mmCIF file of C-alpha atoms in Angstrom:
data_model
loop_
_atom_site.group_PDB
_atom_site.id
_atom_site.type_symbol
_atom_site.label_atom_id
_atom_site.label_comp_id
_atom_site.label_asym_id
_atom_site.label_seq_id
_atom_site.Cartn_x
_atom_site.Cartn_y
_atom_site.Cartn_z
ATOM 1 C CA UNK A 1 84.019 -44.138 -149.629
ATOM 2 C CA UNK A 2 81.320 -45.712 -147.182
ATOM 3 C CA UNK A 3 77.939 -47.634 -148.984
ATOM 4 C CA UNK A 4 75.579 -49.326 -148.038
ATOM 5 C CA UNK A 5 74.162 -52.005 -149.235
ATOM 6 C CA UNK A 6 70.446 -52.647 -148.427
ATOM 7 C CA UNK A 7 67.729 -55.746 -149.809
ATOM 8 C CA UNK A 8 70.448 -55.526 -153.077
ATOM 9 C CA UNK A 9 70.495 -52.718 -152.937
ATOM 10 C CA UNK A 10 74.049 -49.652 -153.317
ATOM 11 C CA UNK A 11 73.664 -46.511 -152.080
ATOM 12 C CA UNK A 12 76.759 -44.568 -151.858
ATOM 13 C CA UNK A 13 77.402 -42.487 -149.466
ATOM 14 C CA UNK A 14 79.363 -39.614 -150.562
ATOM 15 C CA UNK A 15 79.650 -37.263 -147.939
ATOM 16 C CA UNK A 16 78.683 -35.895 -145.187
ATOM 17 C CA UNK A 17 74.915 -33.630 -146.110
ATOM 18 C CA UNK A 18 74.144 -37.723 -147.537
ATOM 19 C CA UNK A 19 74.839 -39.146 -145.111
ATOM 20 C CA UNK A 20 72.874 -37.182 -142.486
ATOM 21 C CA UNK A 21 69.555 -37.434 -144.584
ATOM 22 C CA UNK A 22 70.368 -40.849 -145.155
ATOM 23 C CA UNK A 23 70.044 -41.405 -141.104
ATOM 24 C CA UNK A 24 67.496 -39.027 -140.820
ATOM 25 C CA UNK A 25 65.119 -40.959 -143.415
ATOM 26 C CA UNK A 26 66.431 -43.834 -140.727
ATOM 27 C CA UNK A 27 65.128 -42.050 -138.190
ATOM 28 C CA UNK A 28 61.706 -41.259 -139.523
ATOM 29 C CA UNK A 29 60.862 -44.674 -141.043
ATOM 30 C CA UNK A 30 61.679 -45.610 -137.738
ATOM 31 C CA UNK A 31 59.798 -43.253 -135.528
ATOM 32 C CA UNK A 32 56.935 -44.116 -138.922
ATOM 33 C CA UNK A 33 57.305 -47.353 -138.044
ATOM 34 C CA UNK A 34 56.106 -47.519 -134.269
ATOM 35 C CA UNK A 35 53.432 -45.024 -134.458
ATOM 36 C CA UNK A 36 51.602 -47.112 -136.333
ATOM 37 C CA UNK A 37 52.625 -50.412 -134.437
ATOM 38 C CA UNK A 38 51.301 -48.251 -131.644
ATOM 39 C CA UNK A 39 48.332 -47.838 -133.494
ATOM 40 C CA UNK A 40 47.877 -51.190 -133.941
ATOM 41 C CA UNK A 41 48.358 -52.571 -130.469
ATOM 42 C CA UNK A 42 45.501 -49.798 -129.461
ATOM 43 C CA UNK A 43 42.145 -51.792 -131.100
ATOM 44 C CA UNK A 44 39.973 -51.606 -128.262
ATOM 45 C CA UNK A 45 36.737 -53.524 -129.371
ATOM 46 C CA UNK A 46 34.862 -49.617 -130.371
ATOM 47 C CA UNK A 47 36.610 -49.052 -132.698
ATOM 48 C CA UNK A 48 33.343 -50.376 -134.946
ATOM 49 C CA UNK A 49 31.036 -48.143 -133.543
ATOM 50 C CA UNK A 50 30.385 -45.660 -136.610
ATOM 51 C CA UNK A 51 29.439 -41.982 -136.526
ATOM 52 C CA UNK A 52 25.522 -42.911 -137.020
ATOM 53 C CA UNK A 53 25.561 -45.611 -133.873
ATOM 54 C CA UNK A 54 25.912 -45.478 -130.220
ATOM 55 C CA UNK A 55 26.007 -47.788 -127.580
ATOM 56 C CA UNK A 56 23.502 -47.472 -124.697
ATOM 57 C CA UNK A 57 24.083 -49.193 -121.366
ATOM 58 C CA UNK A 58 21.197 -48.958 -118.932
ATOM 59 C CA UNK A 59 20.355 -50.036 -115.346
ATOM 60 C CA UNK A 60 17.173 -49.670 -114.466
ATOM 61 C CA UNK A 61 16.217 -49.894 -110.370
ATOM 62 C CA UNK A 62 13.577 -50.926 -108.617
ATOM 63 C CA UNK A 63 13.699 -48.484 -105.587
ATOM 64 C CA UNK A 64 9.539 -49.125 -105.517
ATOM 65 C CA UNK A 65 9.792 -52.817 -105.298
ATOM 66 C CA UNK A 66 6.983 -54.969 -107.965
ATOM 67 C CA UNK A 67 6.775 -51.185 -109.604
ATOM 68 C CA UNK A 68 10.112 -50.583 -111.074
ATOM 69 C CA UNK A 69 12.242 -47.940 -109.902
ATOM 70 C CA UNK A 70 14.973 -45.532 -111.170
ATOM 71 C CA UNK A 71 17.011 -45.223 -114.283
ATOM 72 C CA UNK A 72 20.470 -45.159 -115.269
ATOM 73 C CA UNK A 73 21.596 -44.369 -118.494
ATOM 74 C CA UNK A 74 25.193 -44.833 -120.292
ATOM 75 C CA UNK A 75 25.309 -43.755 -124.046
ATOM 76 C CA UNK A 76 28.405 -44.096 -125.840
ATOM 77 C CA UNK A 77 29.043 -43.149 -129.455
ATOM 78 C CA UNK A 78 31.812 -41.595 -132.266
ATOM 79 C CA UNK A 79 32.239 -37.932 -132.724
ATOM 80 C CA UNK A 80 34.923 -37.156 -135.688
ATOM 81 C CA UNK A 81 37.598 -39.398 -134.017
ATOM 82 C CA UNK A 82 37.397 -39.309 -130.557
ATOM 83 C CA UNK A 83 34.617 -41.786 -128.885
ATOM 84 C CA UNK A 84 32.184 -39.945 -125.920
ATOM 85 C CA UNK A 85 30.269 -41.185 -123.182
ATOM 86 C CA UNK A 86 27.202 -39.280 -121.210
ATOM 87 C CA UNK A 87 25.502 -40.641 -118.284
ATOM 88 C CA UNK A 88 22.368 -39.961 -117.005
ATOM 89 C CA UNK A 89 20.256 -40.338 -114.218
ATOM 90 C CA UNK A 90 16.075 -39.935 -113.714
ATOM 91 C CA UNK A 91 14.384 -39.575 -110.271
ATOM 92 C CA UNK A 92 10.631 -41.295 -110.054
ATOM 93 C CA UNK A 93 8.141 -41.059 -107.289
ATOM 94 C CA UNK A 94 7.088 -44.267 -105.125
ATOM 95 C CA UNK A 95 5.121 -45.786 -105.285
ATOM 96 C CA UNK A 96 3.801 -45.269 -108.951
ATOM 97 C CA UNK A 97 7.045 -44.426 -111.189
ATOM 98 C CA UNK A 98 5.089 -43.553 -114.277
ATOM 99 C CA UNK A 99 7.463 -42.691 -116.854
ATOM 100 C CA UNK A 100 5.274 -38.179 -116.643
ATOM 101 C CA UNK A 101 7.400 -37.938 -113.277
ATOM 102 C CA UNK A 102 10.865 -39.095 -114.461
ATOM 103 C CA UNK A 103 12.975 -35.674 -114.079
ATOM 104 C CA UNK A 104 16.459 -36.304 -115.048
ATOM 105 C CA UNK A 105 18.818 -35.310 -111.342
ATOM 106 C CA UNK A 106 22.298 -36.281 -113.107
ATOM 107 C CA UNK A 107 23.705 -35.414 -116.679
ATOM 108 C CA UNK A 108 27.482 -35.649 -117.652
ATOM 109 C CA UNK A 109 29.681 -35.784 -119.921
ATOM 110 C CA UNK A 110 33.744 -38.032 -120.627
ATOM 111 C CA UNK A 111 35.753 -38.209 -123.295
ATOM 112 C CA UNK A 112 36.673 -42.153 -123.042
ATOM 113 C CA UNK A 113 40.617 -43.135 -123.577
ATOM 114 C CA UNK A 114 41.989 -46.457 -124.445
ATOM 115 C CA UNK A 115 41.440 -47.449 -120.862
ATOM 116 C CA UNK A 116 38.215 -46.476 -120.510
ATOM 117 C CA UNK A 117 37.754 -48.595 -123.664
ATOM 118 C CA UNK A 118 38.815 -51.405 -122.563
ATOM 119 C CA UNK A 119 36.305 -51.157 -119.186
ATOM 120 C CA UNK A 120 33.545 -50.295 -121.023
ATOM 121 C CA UNK A 121 34.891 -54.047 -123.350
ATOM 122 C CA UNK A 122 35.319 -55.889 -120.107
ATOM 123 C CA UNK A 123 32.058 -54.853 -118.814
ATOM 124 C CA UNK A 124 30.033 -56.097 -122.132
ATOM 125 C CA UNK A 125 32.155 -59.392 -121.672
ATOM 126 C CA UNK A 126 31.093 -59.749 -117.985
ATOM 127 C CA UNK A 127 27.019 -58.838 -118.745
ATOM 128 C CA UNK A 128 27.632 -61.379 -121.639
ATOM 129 C CA UNK A 129 28.094 -63.826 -119.286
ATOM 130 C CA UNK A 130 25.554 -62.902 -116.746
ATOM 131 C CA UNK A 131 23.247 -62.448 -119.284
ATOM 132 C CA UNK A 132 22.337 -66.770 -119.548
ATOM 133 C CA UNK A 133 22.727 -67.230 -115.925
ATOM 134 C CA UNK A 134 19.504 -67.931 -113.939
ATOM 135 C CA UNK A 135 19.198 -66.923 -110.656
ATOM 136 C CA UNK A 136 15.192 -67.847 -109.914
ATOM 137 C CA UNK A 137 12.220 -65.121 -110.294
ATOM 138 C CA UNK A 138 10.735 -61.792 -108.924
ATOM 139 C CA UNK A 139 9.001 -59.003 -109.210
ATOM 140 C CA UNK A 140 11.624 -56.319 -108.104
ATOM 141 C CA UNK A 141 14.843 -56.619 -109.982
ATOM 142 C CA UNK A 142 17.544 -54.742 -111.373
ATOM 143 C CA UNK A 143 18.726 -54.920 -114.407
ATOM 144 C CA UNK A 144 20.574 -54.565 -117.306
ATOM 145 C CA UNK A 145 20.334 -53.435 -121.046
ATOM 146 C CA UNK A 146 22.957 -53.231 -123.618
ATOM 147 C CA UNK A 147 21.521 -51.487 -126.862
ATOM 148 C CA UNK A 148 22.479 -50.524 -130.438
ATOM 149 C CA UNK A 149 20.757 -48.120 -132.042
ATOM 150 C CA UNK A 150 21.614 -49.804 -134.746
ATOM 151 C CA UNK A 151 19.944 -52.853 -134.074
ATOM 152 C CA UNK A 152 22.958 -55.422 -133.700
ATOM 153 C CA UNK A 153 22.840 -55.485 -130.139
ATOM 154 C CA UNK A 154 20.401 -56.287 -127.447
ATOM 155 C CA UNK A 155 20.872 -58.207 -124.311
ATOM 156 C CA UNK A 156 19.396 -57.827 -120.957
ATOM 157 C CA UNK A 157 20.757 -59.695 -117.635
ATOM 158 C CA UNK A 158 18.424 -59.411 -114.575
ATOM 159 C CA UNK A 159 19.917 -59.399 -111.210
ATOM 160 C CA UNK A 160 17.103 -60.590 -108.714
ATOM 161 C CA UNK A 161 19.988 -61.404 -106.172
ATOM 162 C CA UNK A 162 20.273 -56.612 -107.075
ATOM 163 C CA UNK A 163 24.350 -57.454 -106.533
ATOM 164 C CA UNK A 164 26.349 -57.132 -108.607
ATOM 165 C CA UNK A 165 28.608 -53.960 -108.977
ATOM 166 C CA UNK A 166 29.421 -54.152 -112.519
ATOM 167 C CA UNK A 167 27.524 -50.948 -113.682
ATOM 168 C CA UNK A 168 28.265 -48.605 -110.127
ATOM 169 C CA UNK A 169 31.992 -49.931 -111.120
ATOM 170 C CA UNK A 170 31.440 -48.108 -115.086
ATOM 171 C CA UNK A 171 30.503 -45.244 -114.404
ATOM 172 C CA UNK A 172 32.832 -45.157 -111.672
ATOM 173 C CA UNK A 173 35.578 -45.858 -113.626
ATOM 174 C CA UNK A 174 34.279 -43.522 -116.686
ATOM 175 C CA UNK A 175 33.200 -40.151 -114.905
ATOM 176 C CA UNK A 176 34.314 -40.348 -111.349
ATOM 177 C CA UNK A 177 30.834 -40.613 -109.490
ATOM 178 C CA UNK A 178 29.352 -43.586 -107.574
#
């Protein structure tokens, strides 16, 4: 009579029905273990962004020189079990880009997959490194800001040279726009 010893326990496989049940159990156990391992490997760093919190990534551009310019905002937030992102770009009239004249001219939405989440984390890492750079001074700069609505993060990078393309690349990878 066939038998199997597992961790000191003897399992008697007395007939074809028992053997089939055992094989099915092993297959299900392997599938469950593999799916759990896959879940453990897909931690992106944004898993701690809770339903009542939003990650806000903003680019403020100096279209009007020292008076400022338009803003572009990416908001990342959780809805049930998914991470979503919205993008808004406004426009202003130079030379006085006051908040009264701001109008939203573009609005996009995206659901984030693992690749997009990893791209956001890479952007935040690059923004962190750049926020420590001393580039000089100017009244007409582009700046990039990362904040969380719960107050747990506030980071600013002043790009005096206006040569960093990180925000534009992030926008393109999340929403497919230039």
